mmCIF file of N, CA and C in Angstrom:
data_model
loop_
_atom_site.group_PDB
_atom_site.id
_atom_site.type_symbol
_atom_site.label_atom_id
_atom_site.label_comp_id
_atom_site.label_asym_id
_atom_site.label_seq_id
_atom_site.Cartn_x
_atom_site.Cartn_y
_atom_site.Cartn_z
ATOM 1 N N SER X 1 0.806 -1.319 0.102
ATOM 2 C CA SER X 1 -0.148 0.081 -0.155
ATOM 3 C C SER X 1 1.162 1.139 -0.063
ATOM 4 N N ILE X 2 0.108 2.344 -0.301
ATOM 5 C CA ILE X 2 1.055 3.694 -0.219
ATOM 6 C C ILE X 2 1.513 3.944 1.319
ATOM 7 N N ARG X 3 0.529 3.653 2.188
ATOM 8 C CA ARG X 3 0.953 3.997 3.566
ATOM 9 C C ARG X 3 2.450 2.990 3.887
ATOM 10 N N SER X 4 2.409 1.562 3.631
ATOM 11 C CA SER X 4 3.594 1.089 3.844
ATOM 12 C C SER X 4 4.586 1.479 2.901
ATOM 13 N N VAL X 5 4.734 1.922 2.142
ATOM 14 C CA VAL X 5 5.764 2.636 1.001
ATOM 15 C C VAL X 5 6.424 3.824 1.816
ATOM 16 N N LEU X 6 5.362 4.699 2.097
ATOM 17 C CA LEU X 6 5.862 5.668 3.100
ATOM 18 C C LEU X 6 6.580 5.454 4.272
ATOM 19 N N GLN X 7 5.967 4.272 4.972
ATOM 20 C CA GLN X 7 6.474 3.996 6.180
ATOM 21 C C GLN X 7 7.821 3.483 5.905
ATOM 22 N N GLU X 8 8.079 2.742 4.899
ATOM 23 C CA GLU X 8 9.293 2.148 4.755
ATOM 24 C C GLU X 8 10.470 3.119 4.197
ATOM 25 N N LEU X 9 9.827 4.097 3.394
ATOM 26 C CA LEU X 9 10.741 5.315 2.982
ATOM 27 C C LEU X 9 11.094 5.881 4.262
ATOM 28 N N SER X 10 10.182 6.120 5.222
ATOM 29 C CA SER X 10 10.542 6.940 6.111
ATOM 30 C C SER X 10 11.676 6.233 7.227
ATOM 31 N N ALA X 11 11.517 5.094 7.264
ATOM 32 C CA ALA X 11 12.498 4.277 7.964
ATOM 33 C C ALA X 11 13.981 4.419 7.521
ATOM 34 N N ARG X 12 14.000 4.215 6.026
ATOM 35 C CA ARG X 12 15.141 4.201 5.154
ATOM 36 C C ARG X 12 15.776 5.890 5.247
ATOM 37 N N ALA X 13 14.970 6.778 5.073
ATOM 38 C CA ALA X 13 15.557 8.077 4.939
ATOM 39 C C ALA X 13 15.757 8.813 6.004
ATOM 40 N N GLY X 14 15.027 8.351 7.217
ATOM 41 C CA GLY X 14 15.106 9.181 8.514
ATOM 42 C C GLY X 14 14.281 10.246 8.788
ATOM 43 N N SER X 15 14.670 10.824 9.963
ATOM 44 C CA SER X 15 13.478 11.569 10.664
ATOM 45 C C SER X 15 12.957 12.794 9.894
ATOM 46 N N ALA X 16 13.882 13.362 9.052
ATOM 47 C CA ALA X 16 13.576 14.736 8.097
ATOM 48 C C ALA X 16 12.443 14.249 7.048
ATOM 49 N N PHE X 17 12.598 13.152 6.575
ATOM 50 C CA PHE X 17 11.500 12.780 5.454
ATOM 51 C C PHE X 17 10.143 12.380 6.348
ATOM 52 N N ALA X 18 10.417 11.650 7.629
ATOM 53 C CA ALA X 18 9.336 11.144 8.130
ATOM 54 C C ALA X 18 8.189 12.080 8.739
ATOM 55 N N GLU X 19 9.160 13.349 9.273
ATOM 56 C CA GLU X 19 8.146 14.475 9.645
ATOM 57 C C GLU X 19 7.382 15.165 8.542
ATOM 58 N N ILE X 20 7.663 14.866 7.277
ATOM 59 C CA ILE X 20 7.027 15.306 5.971
ATOM 60 C C ILE X 20 6.132 14.444 5.720
ATOM 61 N N ALA X 21 6.254 13.072 5.851
ATOM 62 C CA ALA X 21 5.457 12.066 5.217
ATOM 63 C C ALA X 21 4.394 11.537 6.180
ATOM 64 N N LEU X 22 4.863 11.477 7.371
ATOM 65 C CA LEU X 22 3.957 10.578 8.335
ATOM 66 C C LEU X 22 3.837 11.479 9.653
ATOM 67 N N ASP X 23 2.460 11.475 10.297
ATOM 68 C CA ASP X 23 2.169 12.128 11.568
ATOM 69 C C ASP X 23 2.670 11.407 12.746
ATOM 70 N N GLU X 24 2.657 11.839 13.879
ATOM 71 C CA GLU X 24 3.010 11.211 15.077
ATOM 72 C C GLU X 24 2.801 9.616 15.198
ATOM 73 N N ASN X 25 1.606 9.314 14.780
ATOM 74 C CA ASN X 25 1.079 8.018 14.839
ATOM 75 C C ASN X 25 1.715 6.994 13.861
ATOM 76 N N GLY X 26 2.603 7.562 12.631
ATOM 77 C CA GLY X 26 2.845 6.644 11.576
ATOM 78 C C GLY X 26 1.833 6.792 10.654
ATOM 79 N N VAL X 27 0.991 7.435 10.538
ATOM 80 C CA VAL X 27 -0.074 7.503 9.649
ATOM 81 C C VAL X 27 0.365 8.844 8.558
ATOM 82 N N PRO X 28 0.154 8.528 7.119
ATOM 83 C CA PRO X 28 0.531 9.486 6.068
ATOM 84 C C PRO X 28 -0.322 10.835 6.456
ATOM 85 N N ARG X 29 0.309 11.855 6.216
ATOM 86 C CA ARG X 29 -0.062 13.241 6.326
ATOM 87 C C ARG X 29 -1.059 13.624 5.238
ATOM 88 N N ARG X 30 -2.240 14.063 5.255
ATOM 89 C CA ARG X 30 -3.207 14.537 4.340
ATOM 90 C C ARG X 30 -2.549 15.649 3.603
ATOM 91 N N THR X 31 -1.718 16.329 4.278
ATOM 92 C CA THR X 31 -0.933 17.520 3.375
ATOM 93 C C THR X 31 -0.002 16.994 2.544
ATOM 94 N N LEU X 32 0.300 15.667 2.396
ATOM 95 C CA LEU X 32 1.289 15.151 1.401
ATOM 96 C C LEU X 32 0.582 14.791 -0.100
ATOM 97 N N LEU X 33 0.903 15.399 -0.970
ATOM 98 C CA LEU X 33 0.010 14.962 -2.046
ATOM 99 C C LEU X 33 1.004 13.716 -2.804
ATOM 100 N N VAL X 34 0.187 12.739 -3.089
ATOM 101 C CA VAL X 34 0.890 11.436 -3.791
ATOM 102 C C VAL X 34 0.073 11.310 -5.224
ATOM 103 N N ALA X 35 0.771 10.941 -6.190
ATOM 104 C CA ALA X 35 0.433 10.691 -7.399
ATOM 105 C C ALA X 35 1.075 9.291 -7.880
ATOM 106 N N ILE X 36 0.140 8.264 -8.697
ATOM 107 C CA ILE X 36 0.554 7.230 -9.063
ATOM 108 C C ILE X 36 0.628 7.170 -10.564
ATOM 109 N N ASP X 37 1.747 7.070 -11.217
ATOM 110 C CA ASP X 37 1.814 7.149 -12.558
ATOM 111 C C ASP X 37 1.284 8.467 -12.961
ATOM 112 N N GLY X 38 1.202 9.680 -12.597
ATOM 113 C CA GLY X 38 0.499 10.802 -12.715
ATOM 114 C C GLY X 38 -0.787 11.244 -12.236
ATOM 115 N N GLU X 39 -1.366 10.549 -11.576
ATOM 116 C CA GLU X 39 -2.899 10.483 -11.273
ATOM 117 C C GLU X 39 -2.684 10.646 -9.464
ATOM 118 N N GLN X 40 -3.315 11.893 -9.109
ATOM 119 C CA GLN X 40 -3.133 12.020 -7.657
ATOM 120 C C GLN X 40 -4.224 11.041 -6.817
ATOM 121 N N ILE X 41 -3.776 10.608 -5.911
ATOM 122 C CA ILE X 41 -4.636 9.628 -5.046
ATOM 123 C C ILE X 41 -5.110 10.183 -3.787
ATOM 124 N N THR X 42 -5.750 9.677 -3.129
ATOM 125 C CA THR X 42 -5.965 10.083 -1.817
ATOM 126 C C THR X 42 -6.574 8.830 -0.841
ATOM 127 N N ASP X 43 -6.220 7.821 -1.239
ATOM 128 C CA ASP X 43 -6.514 6.747 -0.556
ATOM 129 C C ASP X 43 -5.235 5.949 -0.111
ATOM 130 N N PHE X 44 -4.505 6.350 0.975
ATOM 131 C CA PHE X 44 -3.177 5.806 1.372
ATOM 132 C C PHE X 44 -2.990 4.250 1.453
ATOM 133 N N GLY X 45 -4.552 3.656 2.159
ATOM 134 C CA GLY X 45 -4.362 2.410 2.177
ATOM 135 C C GLY X 45 -4.554 1.479 0.776
ATOM 136 N N MET X 46 -4.519 2.208 -0.394
ATOM 137 C CA MET X 46 -4.765 1.602 -1.641
ATOM 138 C C MET X 46 -3.368 0.721 -2.000
ATOM 139 N N GLU X 47 -3.538 -0.313 -2.212
ATOM 140 C CA GLU X 47 -2.702 -1.461 -2.877
ATOM 141 C C GLU X 47 -2.226 -1.028 -4.280
ATOM 142 N N LEU X 48 -0.964 -1.038 -4.204
ATOM 143 C CA LEU X 48 -0.085 -0.821 -5.416
ATOM 144 C C LEU X 48 0.002 -1.990 -6.727
ATOM 145 N N ALA X 49 -0.575 -1.693 -7.607
ATOM 146 C CA ALA X 49 -0.454 -2.747 -8.790
ATOM 147 C C ALA X 49 0.957 -3.040 -9.151
ATOM 148 N N PRO X 50 1.380 -4.082 -9.593
ATOM 149 C CA PRO X 50 2.701 -4.460 -9.978
ATOM 150 C C PRO X 50 3.230 -3.719 -11.096
ATOM 151 N N HIS X 51 2.081 -2.928 -11.879
ATOM 152 C CA HIS X 51 2.962 -2.309 -13.247
ATOM 153 C C HIS X 51 3.058 -0.890 -12.896
ATOM 154 N N VAL X 52 2.998 -0.336 -11.824
ATOM 155 C CA VAL X 52 3.157 1.106 -11.279
ATOM 156 C C VAL X 52 4.781 1.376 -11.580
ATOM 157 N N LYS X 53 4.757 2.463 -12.547
ATOM 158 C CA LYS X 53 5.987 2.962 -12.999
ATOM 159 C C LYS X 53 6.455 4.110 -12.092
ATOM 160 N N GLU X 54 5.833 4.886 -11.645
ATOM 161 C CA GLU X 54 6.288 6.204 -11.021
ATOM 162 C C GLU X 54 5.321 6.566 -9.655
ATOM 163 N N ILE X 55 5.956 6.841 -8.650
ATOM 164 C CA ILE X 55 5.203 7.380 -7.340
ATOM 165 C C ILE X 55 5.813 8.597 -7.244
ATOM 166 N N THR X 56 4.929 9.720 -7.210
ATOM 167 C CA THR X 56 5.426 11.233 -7.022
ATOM 168 C C THR X 56 4.939 11.560 -5.662
ATOM 169 N N LEU X 57 5.899 12.156 -4.867
ATOM 170 C CA LEU X 57 5.314 12.638 -3.423
ATOM 171 C C LEU X 57 5.634 14.296 -3.558
ATOM 172 N N ILE X 58 4.313 14.906 -3.190
ATOM 173 C CA ILE X 58 4.769 16.500 -3.308
ATOM 174 C C ILE X 58 4.308 16.830 -1.890
ATOM 175 N N PRO X 59 5.341 17.390 -1.192
ATOM 176 C CA PRO X 59 5.244 18.016 0.110
ATOM 177 C C PRO X 59 4.487 19.307 0.345
ATOM 178 N N PRO X 60 4.011 19.737 1.334
ATOM 179 C CA PRO X 60 3.153 20.913 1.257
ATOM 180 C C PRO X 60 4.074 22.019 1.187
ATOM 181 N N ILE X 61 3.718 23.130 0.451
ATOM 182 C CA ILE X 61 4.478 24.160 0.246
ATOM 183 C C ILE X 61 3.684 25.436 0.553
ATOM 184 N N ALA X 62 4.462 26.667 0.998
ATOM 185 C CA ALA X 62 3.701 27.667 1.329
ATOM 186 C C ALA X 62 4.332 29.125 0.886
ATOM 187 N N GLY X 63 3.559 29.695 0.762
ATOM 188 C CA GLY X 63 4.287 30.991 -0.136
ATOM 189 C C GLY X 63 3.123 31.905 -0.762
ATOM 190 N N GLY X 64 3.409 32.942 -1.371
ATOM 191 C CA GLY X 64 2.534 33.641 -1.737
ATOM 192 C C GLY X 64 2.694 34.446 -3.277
#
């Protein structure tokens, strides 16, 4: 699932990535945008199909 991918990446990449991707309970943050092969998804429990080529993570940004 997307959730498990984010949790695995957080474990590998460390706390800086984990703070952006996961909340204090290890649940993906709703402010993180995720796209699978160019299509934005909102269901982080969604299972990934074996043919997925690209997962894009877009962290929240601020500015004016």
